[in-house]
mmCIF file of C-alpha atoms in Angstrom:
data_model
loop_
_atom_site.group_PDB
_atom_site.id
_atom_site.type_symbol
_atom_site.label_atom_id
_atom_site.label_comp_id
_atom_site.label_asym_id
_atom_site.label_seq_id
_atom_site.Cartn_x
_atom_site.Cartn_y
_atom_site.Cartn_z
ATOM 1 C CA UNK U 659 -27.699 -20.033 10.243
ATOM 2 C CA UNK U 660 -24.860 -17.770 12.101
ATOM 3 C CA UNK U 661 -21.289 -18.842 11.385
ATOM 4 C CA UNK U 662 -19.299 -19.221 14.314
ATOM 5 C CA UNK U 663 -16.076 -16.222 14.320
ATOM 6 C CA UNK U 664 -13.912 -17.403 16.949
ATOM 7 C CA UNK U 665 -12.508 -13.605 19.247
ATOM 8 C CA UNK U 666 -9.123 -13.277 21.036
ATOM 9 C CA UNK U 667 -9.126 -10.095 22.674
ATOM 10 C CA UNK U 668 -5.937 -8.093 22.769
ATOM 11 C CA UNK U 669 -5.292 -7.477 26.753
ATOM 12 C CA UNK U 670 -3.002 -9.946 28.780
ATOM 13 C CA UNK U 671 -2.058 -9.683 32.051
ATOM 14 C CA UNK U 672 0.167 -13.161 32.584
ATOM 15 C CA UNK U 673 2.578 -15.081 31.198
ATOM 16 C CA UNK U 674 0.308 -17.188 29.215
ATOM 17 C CA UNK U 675 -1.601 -14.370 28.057
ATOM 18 C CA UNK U 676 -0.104 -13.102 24.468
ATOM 19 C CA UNK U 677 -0.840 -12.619 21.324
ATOM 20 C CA UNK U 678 1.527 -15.485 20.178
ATOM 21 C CA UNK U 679 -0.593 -17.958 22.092
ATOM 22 C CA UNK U 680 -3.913 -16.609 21.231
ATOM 23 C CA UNK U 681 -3.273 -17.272 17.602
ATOM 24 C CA UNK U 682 -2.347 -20.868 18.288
ATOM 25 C CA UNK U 683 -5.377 -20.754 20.234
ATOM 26 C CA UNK U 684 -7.672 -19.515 17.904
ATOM 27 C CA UNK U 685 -5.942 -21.796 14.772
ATOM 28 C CA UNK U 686 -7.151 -24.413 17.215
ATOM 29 C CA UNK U 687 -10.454 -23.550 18.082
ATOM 30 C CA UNK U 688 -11.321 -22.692 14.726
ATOM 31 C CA UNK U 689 -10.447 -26.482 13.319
ATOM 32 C CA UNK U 690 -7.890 -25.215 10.580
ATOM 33 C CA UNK U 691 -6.255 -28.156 10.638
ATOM 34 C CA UNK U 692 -9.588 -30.119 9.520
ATOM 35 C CA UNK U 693 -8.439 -27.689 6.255
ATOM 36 C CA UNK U 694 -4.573 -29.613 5.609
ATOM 37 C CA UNK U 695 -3.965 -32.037 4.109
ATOM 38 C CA UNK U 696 -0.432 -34.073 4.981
ATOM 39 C CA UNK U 697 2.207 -33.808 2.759
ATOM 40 C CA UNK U 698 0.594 -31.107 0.299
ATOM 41 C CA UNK U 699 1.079 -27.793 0.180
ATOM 42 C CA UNK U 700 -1.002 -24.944 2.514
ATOM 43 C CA UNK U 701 -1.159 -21.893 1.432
ATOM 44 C CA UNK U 702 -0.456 -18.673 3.631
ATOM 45 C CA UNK U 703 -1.920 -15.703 2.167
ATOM 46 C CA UNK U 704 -0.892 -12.115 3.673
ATOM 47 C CA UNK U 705 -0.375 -8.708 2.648
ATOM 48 C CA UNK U 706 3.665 -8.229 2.867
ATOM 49 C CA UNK U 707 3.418 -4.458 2.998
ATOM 50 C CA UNK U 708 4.091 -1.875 0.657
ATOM 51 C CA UNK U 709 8.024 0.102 1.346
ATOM 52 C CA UNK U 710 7.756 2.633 3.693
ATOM 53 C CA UNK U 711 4.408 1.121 5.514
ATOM 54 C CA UNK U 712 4.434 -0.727 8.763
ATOM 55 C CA UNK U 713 1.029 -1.728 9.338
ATOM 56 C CA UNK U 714 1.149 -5.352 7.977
ATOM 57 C CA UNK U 715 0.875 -8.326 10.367
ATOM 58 C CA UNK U 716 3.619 -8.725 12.588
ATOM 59 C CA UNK U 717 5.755 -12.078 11.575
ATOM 60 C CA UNK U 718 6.275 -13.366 14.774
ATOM 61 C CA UNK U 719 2.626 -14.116 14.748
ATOM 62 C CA UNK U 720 2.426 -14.932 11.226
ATOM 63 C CA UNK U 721 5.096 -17.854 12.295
ATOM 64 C CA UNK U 722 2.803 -19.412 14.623
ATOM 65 C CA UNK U 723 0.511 -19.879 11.842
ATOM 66 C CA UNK U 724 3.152 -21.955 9.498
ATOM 67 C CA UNK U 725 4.168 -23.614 12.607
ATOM 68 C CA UNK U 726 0.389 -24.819 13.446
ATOM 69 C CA UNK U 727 0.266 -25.921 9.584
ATOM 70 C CA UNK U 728 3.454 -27.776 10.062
ATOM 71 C CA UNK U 729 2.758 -29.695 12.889
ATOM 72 C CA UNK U 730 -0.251 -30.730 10.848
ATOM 73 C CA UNK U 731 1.661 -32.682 8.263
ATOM 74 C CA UNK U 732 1.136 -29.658 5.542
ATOM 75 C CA UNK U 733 3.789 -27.865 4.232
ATOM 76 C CA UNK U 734 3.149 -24.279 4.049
ATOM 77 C CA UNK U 735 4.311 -21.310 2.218
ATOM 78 C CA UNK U 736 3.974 -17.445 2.379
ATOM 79 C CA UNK U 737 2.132 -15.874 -0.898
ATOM 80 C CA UNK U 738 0.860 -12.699 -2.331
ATOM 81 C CA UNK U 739 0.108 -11.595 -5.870
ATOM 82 C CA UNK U 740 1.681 -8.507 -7.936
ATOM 83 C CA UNK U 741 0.240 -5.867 -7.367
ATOM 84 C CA UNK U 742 -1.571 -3.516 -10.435
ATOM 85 C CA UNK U 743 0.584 -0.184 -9.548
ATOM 86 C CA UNK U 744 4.184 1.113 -9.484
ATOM 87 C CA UNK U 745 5.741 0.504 -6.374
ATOM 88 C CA UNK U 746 7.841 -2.317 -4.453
ATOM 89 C CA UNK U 747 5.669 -5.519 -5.055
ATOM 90 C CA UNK U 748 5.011 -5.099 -8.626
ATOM 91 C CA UNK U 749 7.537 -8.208 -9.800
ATOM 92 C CA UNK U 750 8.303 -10.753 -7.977
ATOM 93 C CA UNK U 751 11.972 -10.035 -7.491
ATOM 94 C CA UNK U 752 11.342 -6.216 -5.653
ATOM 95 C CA UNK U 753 8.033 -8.471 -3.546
ATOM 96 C CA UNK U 754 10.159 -10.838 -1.861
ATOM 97 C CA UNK U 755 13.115 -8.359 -1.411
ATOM 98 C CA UNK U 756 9.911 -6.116 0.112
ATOM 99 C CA UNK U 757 8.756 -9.283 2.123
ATOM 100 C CA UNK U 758 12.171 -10.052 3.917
ATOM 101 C CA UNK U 759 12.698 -6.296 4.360
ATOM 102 C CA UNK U 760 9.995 -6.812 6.540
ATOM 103 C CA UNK U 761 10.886 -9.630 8.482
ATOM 104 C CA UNK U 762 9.001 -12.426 6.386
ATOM 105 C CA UNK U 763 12.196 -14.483 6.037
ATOM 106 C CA UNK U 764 12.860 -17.722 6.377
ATOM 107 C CA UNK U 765 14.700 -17.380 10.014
ATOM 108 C CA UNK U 766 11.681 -15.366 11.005
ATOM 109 C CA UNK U 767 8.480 -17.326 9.554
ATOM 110 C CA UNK U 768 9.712 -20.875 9.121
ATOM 111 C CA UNK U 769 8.416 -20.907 5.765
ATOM 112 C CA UNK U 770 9.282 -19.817 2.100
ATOM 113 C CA UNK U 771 8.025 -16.496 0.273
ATOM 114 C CA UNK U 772 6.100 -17.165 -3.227
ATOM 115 C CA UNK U 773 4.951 -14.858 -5.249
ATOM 116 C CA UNK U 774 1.742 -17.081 -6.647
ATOM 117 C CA UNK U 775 1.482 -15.495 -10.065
ATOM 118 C CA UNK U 776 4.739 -15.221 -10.803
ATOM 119 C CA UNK U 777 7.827 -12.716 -11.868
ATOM 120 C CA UNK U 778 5.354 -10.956 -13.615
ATOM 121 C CA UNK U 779 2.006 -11.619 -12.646
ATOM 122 C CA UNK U 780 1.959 -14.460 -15.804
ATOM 123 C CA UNK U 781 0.946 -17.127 -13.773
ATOM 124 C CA UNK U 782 -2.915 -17.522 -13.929
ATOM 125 C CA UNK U 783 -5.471 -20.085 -13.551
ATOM 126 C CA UNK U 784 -9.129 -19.157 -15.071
ATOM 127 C CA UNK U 785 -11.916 -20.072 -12.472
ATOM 128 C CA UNK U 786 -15.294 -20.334 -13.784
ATOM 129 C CA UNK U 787 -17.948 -18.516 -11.500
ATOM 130 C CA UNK U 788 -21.568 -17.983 -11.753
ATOM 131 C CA UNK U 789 -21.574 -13.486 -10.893
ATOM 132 C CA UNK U 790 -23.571 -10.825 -12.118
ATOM 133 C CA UNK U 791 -20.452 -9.265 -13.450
ATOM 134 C CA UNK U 792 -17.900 -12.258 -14.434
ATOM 135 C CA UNK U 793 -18.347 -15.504 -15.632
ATOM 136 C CA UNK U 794 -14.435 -16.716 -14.914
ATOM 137 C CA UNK U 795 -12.010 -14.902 -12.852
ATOM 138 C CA UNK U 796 -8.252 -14.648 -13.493
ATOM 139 C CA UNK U 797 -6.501 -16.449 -9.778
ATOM 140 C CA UNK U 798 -2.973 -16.471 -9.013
ATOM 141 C CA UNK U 799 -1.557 -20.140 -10.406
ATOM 142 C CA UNK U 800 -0.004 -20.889 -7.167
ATOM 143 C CA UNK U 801 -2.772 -20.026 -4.780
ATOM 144 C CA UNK U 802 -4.916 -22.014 -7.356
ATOM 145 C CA UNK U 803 -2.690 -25.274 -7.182
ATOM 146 C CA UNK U 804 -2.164 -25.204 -3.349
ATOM 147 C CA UNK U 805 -4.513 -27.724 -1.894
ATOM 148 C CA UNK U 806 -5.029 -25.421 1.429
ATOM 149 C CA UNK U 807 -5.210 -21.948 2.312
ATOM 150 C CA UNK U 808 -5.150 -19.687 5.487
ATOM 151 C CA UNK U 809 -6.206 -16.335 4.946
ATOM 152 C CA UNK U 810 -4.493 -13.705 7.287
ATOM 153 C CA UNK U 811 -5.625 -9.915 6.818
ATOM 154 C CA UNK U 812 -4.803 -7.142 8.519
ATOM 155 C CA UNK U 813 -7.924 -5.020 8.788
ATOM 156 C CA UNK U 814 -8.288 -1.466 7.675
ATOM 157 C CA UNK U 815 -9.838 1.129 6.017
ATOM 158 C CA UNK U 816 -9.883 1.026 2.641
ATOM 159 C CA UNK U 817 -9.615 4.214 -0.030
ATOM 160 C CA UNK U 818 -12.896 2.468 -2.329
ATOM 161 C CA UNK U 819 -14.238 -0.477 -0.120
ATOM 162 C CA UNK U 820 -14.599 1.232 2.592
ATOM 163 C CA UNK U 821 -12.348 -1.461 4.791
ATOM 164 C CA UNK U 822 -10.170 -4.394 3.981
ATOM 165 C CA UNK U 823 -10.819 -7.473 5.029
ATOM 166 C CA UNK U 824 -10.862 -11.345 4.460
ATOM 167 C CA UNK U 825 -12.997 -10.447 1.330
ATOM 168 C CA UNK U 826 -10.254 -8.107 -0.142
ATOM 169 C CA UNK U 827 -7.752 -10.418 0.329
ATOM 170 C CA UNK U 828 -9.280 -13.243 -1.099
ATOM 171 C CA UNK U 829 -10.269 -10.637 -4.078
ATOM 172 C CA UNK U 830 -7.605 -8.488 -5.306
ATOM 173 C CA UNK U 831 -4.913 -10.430 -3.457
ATOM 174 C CA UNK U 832 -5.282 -13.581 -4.840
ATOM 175 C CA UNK U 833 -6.107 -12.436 -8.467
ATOM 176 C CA UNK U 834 -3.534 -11.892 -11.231
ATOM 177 C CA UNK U 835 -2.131 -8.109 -12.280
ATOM 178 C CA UNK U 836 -5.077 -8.849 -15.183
ATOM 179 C CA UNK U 837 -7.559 -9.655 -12.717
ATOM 180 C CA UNK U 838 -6.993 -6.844 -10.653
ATOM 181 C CA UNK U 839 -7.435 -4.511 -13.349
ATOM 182 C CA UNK U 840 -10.948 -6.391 -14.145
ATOM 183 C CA UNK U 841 -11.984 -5.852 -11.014
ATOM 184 C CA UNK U 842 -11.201 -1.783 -11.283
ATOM 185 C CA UNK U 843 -13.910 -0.828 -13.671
ATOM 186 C CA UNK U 844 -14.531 2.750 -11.877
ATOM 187 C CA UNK U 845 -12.180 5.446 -13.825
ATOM 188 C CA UNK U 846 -10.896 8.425 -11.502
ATOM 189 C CA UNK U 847 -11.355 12.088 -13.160
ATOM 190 C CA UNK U 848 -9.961 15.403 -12.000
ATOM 191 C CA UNK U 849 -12.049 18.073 -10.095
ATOM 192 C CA UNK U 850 -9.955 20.840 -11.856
ATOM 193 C CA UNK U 851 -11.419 23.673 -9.834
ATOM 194 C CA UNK U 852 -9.544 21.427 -6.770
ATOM 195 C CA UNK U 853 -6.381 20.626 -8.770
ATOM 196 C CA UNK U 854 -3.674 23.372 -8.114
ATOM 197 C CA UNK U 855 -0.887 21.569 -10.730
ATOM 198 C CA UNK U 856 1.184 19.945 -8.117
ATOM 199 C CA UNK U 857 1.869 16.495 -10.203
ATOM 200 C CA UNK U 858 1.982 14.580 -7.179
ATOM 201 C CA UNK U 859 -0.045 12.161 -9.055
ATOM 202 C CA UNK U 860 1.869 11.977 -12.169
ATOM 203 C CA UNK U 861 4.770 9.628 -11.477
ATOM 204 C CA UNK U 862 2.789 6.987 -9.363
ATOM 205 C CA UNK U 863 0.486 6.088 -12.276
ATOM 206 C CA UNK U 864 1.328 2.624 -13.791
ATOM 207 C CA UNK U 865 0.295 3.696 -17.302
ATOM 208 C CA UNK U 866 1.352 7.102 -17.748
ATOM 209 C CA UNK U 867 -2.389 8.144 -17.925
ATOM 210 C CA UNK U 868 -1.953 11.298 -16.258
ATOM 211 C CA UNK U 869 -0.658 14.484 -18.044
ATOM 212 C CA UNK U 870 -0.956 18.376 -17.568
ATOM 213 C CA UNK U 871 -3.639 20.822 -19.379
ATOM 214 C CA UNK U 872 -3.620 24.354 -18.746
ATOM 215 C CA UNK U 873 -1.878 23.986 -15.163
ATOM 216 C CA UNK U 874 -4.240 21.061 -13.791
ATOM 217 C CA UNK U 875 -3.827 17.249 -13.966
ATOM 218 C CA UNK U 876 -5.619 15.095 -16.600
ATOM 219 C CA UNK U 877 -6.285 11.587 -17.046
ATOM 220 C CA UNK U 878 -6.498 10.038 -20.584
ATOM 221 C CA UNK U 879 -9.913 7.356 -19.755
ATOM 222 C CA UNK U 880 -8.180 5.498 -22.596
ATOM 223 C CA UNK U 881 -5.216 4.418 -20.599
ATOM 224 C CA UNK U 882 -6.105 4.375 -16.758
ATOM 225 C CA UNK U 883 -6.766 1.092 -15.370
ATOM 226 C CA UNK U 884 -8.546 2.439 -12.134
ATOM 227 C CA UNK U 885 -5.918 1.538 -9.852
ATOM 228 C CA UNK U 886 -6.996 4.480 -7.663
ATOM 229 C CA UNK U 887 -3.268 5.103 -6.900
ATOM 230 C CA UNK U 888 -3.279 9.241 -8.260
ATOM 231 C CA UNK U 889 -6.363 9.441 -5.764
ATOM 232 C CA UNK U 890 -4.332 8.284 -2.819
ATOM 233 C CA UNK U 891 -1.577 10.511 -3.091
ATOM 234 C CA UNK U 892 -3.464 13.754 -4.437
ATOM 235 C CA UNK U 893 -2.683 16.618 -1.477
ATOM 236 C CA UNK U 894 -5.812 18.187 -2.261
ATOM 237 C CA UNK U 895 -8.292 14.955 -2.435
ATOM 238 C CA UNK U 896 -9.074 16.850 -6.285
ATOM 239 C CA UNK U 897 -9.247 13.052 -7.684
ATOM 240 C CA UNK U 898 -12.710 11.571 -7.870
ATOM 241 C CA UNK U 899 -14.786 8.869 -9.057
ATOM 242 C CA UNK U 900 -18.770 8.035 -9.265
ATOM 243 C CA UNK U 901 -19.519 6.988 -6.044
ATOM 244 C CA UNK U 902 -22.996 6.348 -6.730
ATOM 245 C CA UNK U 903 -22.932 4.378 -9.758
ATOM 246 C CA UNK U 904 -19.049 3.266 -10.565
ATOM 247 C CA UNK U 905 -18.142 2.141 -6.626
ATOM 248 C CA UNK U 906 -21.049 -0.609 -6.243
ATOM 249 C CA UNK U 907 -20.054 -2.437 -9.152
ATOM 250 C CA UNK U 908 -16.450 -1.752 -8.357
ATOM 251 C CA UNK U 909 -17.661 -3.679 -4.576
ATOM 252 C CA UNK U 910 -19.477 -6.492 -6.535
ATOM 253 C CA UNK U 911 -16.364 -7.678 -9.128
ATOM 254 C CA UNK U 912 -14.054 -7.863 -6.037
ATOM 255 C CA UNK U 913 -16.660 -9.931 -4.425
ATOM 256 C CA UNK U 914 -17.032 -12.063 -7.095
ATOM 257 C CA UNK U 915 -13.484 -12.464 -7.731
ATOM 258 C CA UNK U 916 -13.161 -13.490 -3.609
ATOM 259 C CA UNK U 917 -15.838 -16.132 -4.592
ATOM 260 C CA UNK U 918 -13.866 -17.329 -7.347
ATOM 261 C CA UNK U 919 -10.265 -17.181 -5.243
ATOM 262 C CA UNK U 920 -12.243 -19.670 -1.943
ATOM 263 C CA UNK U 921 -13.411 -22.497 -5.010
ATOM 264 C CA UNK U 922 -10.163 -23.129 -6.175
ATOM 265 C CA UNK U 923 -10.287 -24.949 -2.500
ATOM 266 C CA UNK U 924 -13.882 -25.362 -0.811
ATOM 267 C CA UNK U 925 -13.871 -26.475 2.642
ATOM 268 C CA UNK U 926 -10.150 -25.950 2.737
ATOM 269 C CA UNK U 927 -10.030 -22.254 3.835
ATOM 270 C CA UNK U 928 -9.764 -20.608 7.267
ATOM 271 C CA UNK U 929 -9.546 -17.016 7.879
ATOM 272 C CA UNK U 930 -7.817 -15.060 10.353
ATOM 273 C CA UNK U 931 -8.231 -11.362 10.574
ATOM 274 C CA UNK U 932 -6.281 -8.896 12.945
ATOM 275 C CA UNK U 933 -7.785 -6.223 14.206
ATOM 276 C CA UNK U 934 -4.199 -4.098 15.507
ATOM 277 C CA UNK U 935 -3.204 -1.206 14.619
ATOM 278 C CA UNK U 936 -5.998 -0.570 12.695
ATOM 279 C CA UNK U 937 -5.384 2.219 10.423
ATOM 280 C CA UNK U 938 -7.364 4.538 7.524
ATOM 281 C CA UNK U 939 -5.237 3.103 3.933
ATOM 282 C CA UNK U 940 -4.926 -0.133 2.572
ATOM 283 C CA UNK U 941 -1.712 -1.313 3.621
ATOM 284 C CA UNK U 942 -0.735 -1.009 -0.346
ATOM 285 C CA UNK U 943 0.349 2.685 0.578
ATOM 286 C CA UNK U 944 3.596 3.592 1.171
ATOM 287 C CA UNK U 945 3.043 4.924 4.656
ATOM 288 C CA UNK U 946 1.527 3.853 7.596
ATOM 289 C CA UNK U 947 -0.817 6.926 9.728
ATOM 290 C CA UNK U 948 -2.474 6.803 13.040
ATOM 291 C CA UNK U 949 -4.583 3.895 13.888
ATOM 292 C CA UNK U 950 -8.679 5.551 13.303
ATOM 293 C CA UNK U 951 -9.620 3.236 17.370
ATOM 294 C CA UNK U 952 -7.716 1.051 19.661
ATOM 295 C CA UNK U 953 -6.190 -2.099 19.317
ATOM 296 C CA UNK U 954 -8.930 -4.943 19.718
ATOM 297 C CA UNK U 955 -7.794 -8.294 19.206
ATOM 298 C CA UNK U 956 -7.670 -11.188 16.197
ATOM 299 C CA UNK U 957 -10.350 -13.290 15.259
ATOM 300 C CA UNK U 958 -10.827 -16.927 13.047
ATOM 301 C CA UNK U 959 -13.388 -18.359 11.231
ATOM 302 C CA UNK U 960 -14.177 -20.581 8.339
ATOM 303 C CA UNK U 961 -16.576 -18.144 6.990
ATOM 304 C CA UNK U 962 -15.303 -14.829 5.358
ATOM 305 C CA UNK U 963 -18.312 -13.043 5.157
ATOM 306 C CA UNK U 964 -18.953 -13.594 8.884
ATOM 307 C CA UNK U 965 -15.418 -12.622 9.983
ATOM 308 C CA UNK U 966 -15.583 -9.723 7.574
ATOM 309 C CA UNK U 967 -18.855 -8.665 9.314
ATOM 310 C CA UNK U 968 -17.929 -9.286 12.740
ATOM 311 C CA UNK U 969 -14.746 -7.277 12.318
ATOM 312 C CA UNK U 970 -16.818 -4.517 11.191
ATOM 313 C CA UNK U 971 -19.184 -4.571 14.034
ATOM 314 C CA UNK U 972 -16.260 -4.687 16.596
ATOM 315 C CA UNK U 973 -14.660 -1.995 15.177
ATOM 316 C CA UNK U 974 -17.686 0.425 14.502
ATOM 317 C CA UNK U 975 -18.067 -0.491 18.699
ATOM 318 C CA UNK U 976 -14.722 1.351 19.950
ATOM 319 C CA UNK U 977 -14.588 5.230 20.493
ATOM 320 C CA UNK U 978 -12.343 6.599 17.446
ATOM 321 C CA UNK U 979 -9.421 8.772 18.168
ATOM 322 C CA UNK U 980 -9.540 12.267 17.858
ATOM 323 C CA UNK U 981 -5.701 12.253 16.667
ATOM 324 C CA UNK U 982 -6.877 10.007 13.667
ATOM 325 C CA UNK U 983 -7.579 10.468 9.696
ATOM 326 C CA UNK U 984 -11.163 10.113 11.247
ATOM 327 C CA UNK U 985 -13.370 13.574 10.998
ATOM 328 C CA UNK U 986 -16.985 12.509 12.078
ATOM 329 C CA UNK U 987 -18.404 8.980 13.881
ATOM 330 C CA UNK U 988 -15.991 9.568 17.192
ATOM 331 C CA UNK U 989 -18.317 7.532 19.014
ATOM 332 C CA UNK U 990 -19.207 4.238 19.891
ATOM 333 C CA UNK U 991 -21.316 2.407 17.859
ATOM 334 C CA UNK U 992 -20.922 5.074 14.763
ATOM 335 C CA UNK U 993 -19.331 3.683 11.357
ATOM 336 C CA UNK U 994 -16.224 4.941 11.825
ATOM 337 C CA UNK U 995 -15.210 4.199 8.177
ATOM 338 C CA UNK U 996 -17.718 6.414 6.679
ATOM 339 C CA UNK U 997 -15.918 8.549 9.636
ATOM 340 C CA UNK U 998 -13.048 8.565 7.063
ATOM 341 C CA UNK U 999 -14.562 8.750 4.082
ATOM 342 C CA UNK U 1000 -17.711 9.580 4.040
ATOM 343 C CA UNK U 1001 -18.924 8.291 0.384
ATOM 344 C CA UNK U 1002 -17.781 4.813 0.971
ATOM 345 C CA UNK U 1003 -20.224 1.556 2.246
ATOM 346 C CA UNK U 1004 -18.445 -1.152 3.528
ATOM 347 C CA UNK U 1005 -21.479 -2.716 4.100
ATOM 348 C CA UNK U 1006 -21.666 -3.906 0.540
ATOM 349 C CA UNK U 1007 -19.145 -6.027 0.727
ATOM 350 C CA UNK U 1008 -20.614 -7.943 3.187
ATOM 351 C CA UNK U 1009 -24.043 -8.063 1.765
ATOM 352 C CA UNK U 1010 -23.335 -9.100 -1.940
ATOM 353 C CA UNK U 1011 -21.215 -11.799 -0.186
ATOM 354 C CA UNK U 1012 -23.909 -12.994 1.211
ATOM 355 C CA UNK U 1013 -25.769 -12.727 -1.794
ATOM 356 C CA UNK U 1014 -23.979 -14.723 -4.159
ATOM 357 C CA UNK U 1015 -23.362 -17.636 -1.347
ATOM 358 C CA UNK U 1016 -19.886 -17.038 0.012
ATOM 359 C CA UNK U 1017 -21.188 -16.476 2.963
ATOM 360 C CA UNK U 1018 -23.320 -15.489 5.817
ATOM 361 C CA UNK U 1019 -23.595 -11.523 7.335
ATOM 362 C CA UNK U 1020 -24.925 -13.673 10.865
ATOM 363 C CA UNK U 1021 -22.024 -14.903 13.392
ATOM 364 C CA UNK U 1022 -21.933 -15.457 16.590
ATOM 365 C CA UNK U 1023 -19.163 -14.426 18.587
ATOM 366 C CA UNK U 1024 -17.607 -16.400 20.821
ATOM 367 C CA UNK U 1025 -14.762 -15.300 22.820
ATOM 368 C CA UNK U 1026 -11.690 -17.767 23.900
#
């Protein structure tokens, strides 16, 4: 049976016409507040943006969400996990300085900023699943003990997955530093006859993997963690993995770890995902390039499979920008993230998903 993925499109032409009232709109429509319970706690989970990148949800919006939970009787909060690499979210003191930097402050949101698993990622609940790859996953305490959550994502591309999504979120964004690093089993090598010694790579690695031999990068298997962060930054793309056999099973832990984050709280989950300013990285990088097609519009569901695959399909539907990271699938109704990297399949995310009962791949789309 198709799940039903509520659509705001992004034009307006009157005063009642905005993206502020769409999301009330679509909060609404979507029955979130079926989700809350009075008096407990609802939580809000977002990406607060890396320093440096602006692609992250805007908080003006995100404040309409908190406001909707309020008026509900819940009492929401803001929350995001540690992330696995160096950079300005990886304690919880430099991720809320981060967060307000970006406008996710009280006066802004109407709601306070937790960091779910703590000052340093410490805070864990194990969450038994039934996967192919896991058996329990490691979930942020907070987001664990919260008796509600909204998922808003910001959809992109995605360096590995191909895009990011309500799945992702759920995944690495709701799972301890630990469970993050279970769910990076593919290791990164160096394509040395690539590498031209620049050790661009060396100071973002969390572990110190990375060294020099004989003028050209190399990374010690013993300490990486597959955080994928040397990849990202490497000028001359001469950082690889196993696409064919490391990447799938890479795709199937997150998915099982998104399967364990949504039964800490079944039935109590809605999902929004915005599809603005949709651009090639993960919004984990410390930069923020052109967006790959136009702005399209946000979109709400109580399935994240369904949402995941609807935003897909939308996207994929626009004419990608010339301008872009994009270097093939220009047109409409190409895949315009293999259009950015052509070894990825975001598909998989959707259709393990499926598999393992988080969700369903069929929606229908139904525009408000």
């Amino acid at each position: 049976m198709a799940s039903p993925v509520y659509f705001a499109r992004v034009r307006a032409r009157s005063p009642g016409e905005n993206k502020i009232s769409r999301v009330r709109a679509l909060f609404e429509r979507a029955g979130f507040a079926g989700h809350l319970v009075p008096g407990e706690t609802a939580a809000i989970k977002l990406h607060f943006g890396e320093a440096g990148g602006d692609g992250y949800i805007n908080p003006v919006l995100v404040r309409q969400v908190v406001d909707k939970v309020k008026e509900s009787g819940s009492r929401p909060f803001l929350t995001d996990t540690n992330t696995l690499y160096l950079g300005s979210r990886s304690d919880a003191v430099d991720h809320i300085t981060t967060a307000v930097s970006h406008g996710f402050d009280y006066a802004v949101v109407n709601a306070p900023v937790i960091i779910a698993d703590g000052l340093r990622g410490g805070n864990v609940t194990t969450v038994p699943v039934q996967g192919k790859h896991f058996s329990s996953v490691k979930i942020a305490g907070d987001i664990a003990a919260a008796r509600s959550m909204i998922v808003l994502s910001h959809f992109k591309g995605h360096e590995v997955a191909g895009f990011g999504g309500a799945i992702k979120n759920l995944a690495m964004g709701c799972a301890s530093p630990a469970g993050k690093r279970e769910q990076h089993s593919a290791r990164p090598t160096v394509v040395r006859d690539l590498c031209i010694g620049c050790q661009t790579c060396l100071p973002v690695c969390p572990q110190e993997a990375i060294g020099m031999d004989e003028g050209a990068a190399l990374i010690s298997k013993d300490r990486c963690i597959g955080c994928f962060e040397c990849m990202t930054v490497c000028p001359e793309h001469a950082i690889d993995v196993d696409w064919e056999t490391d990447i799938p099973t890479f795709t199937e832990r997150m998915v099982e770890y998104a399967a364990g984050a949504a039964k800490t709280k079944e039935g109590r989950v809605g999902y929004m995902n915005f599809l603005l300013n949709i651009t090639p990285d993960c919004d984990c990088v410390p930069w923020s390039d052109r967006q790959i097609v136009p702005d399209i519009g946000i979109l709400a569901s109580n399935d994240p499979v369904a949402i995941d695959a609807a935003s897909f399909d939308l996207v994929n539907e626009q004419i990608g920008f010339s301008d872009s990271m994009l270097t093939d699938h220009f047109a409409a109704g190409e895949d315009k993230f293999t259009g950015l990297r052509c070894v990825t399949d975001g598909r998989r995310q959707v259709q393990y998903a499926e598999e393992i009962g988080l969700g369903t791949r069929a929606y229908d789309l139904i525009e408000i």
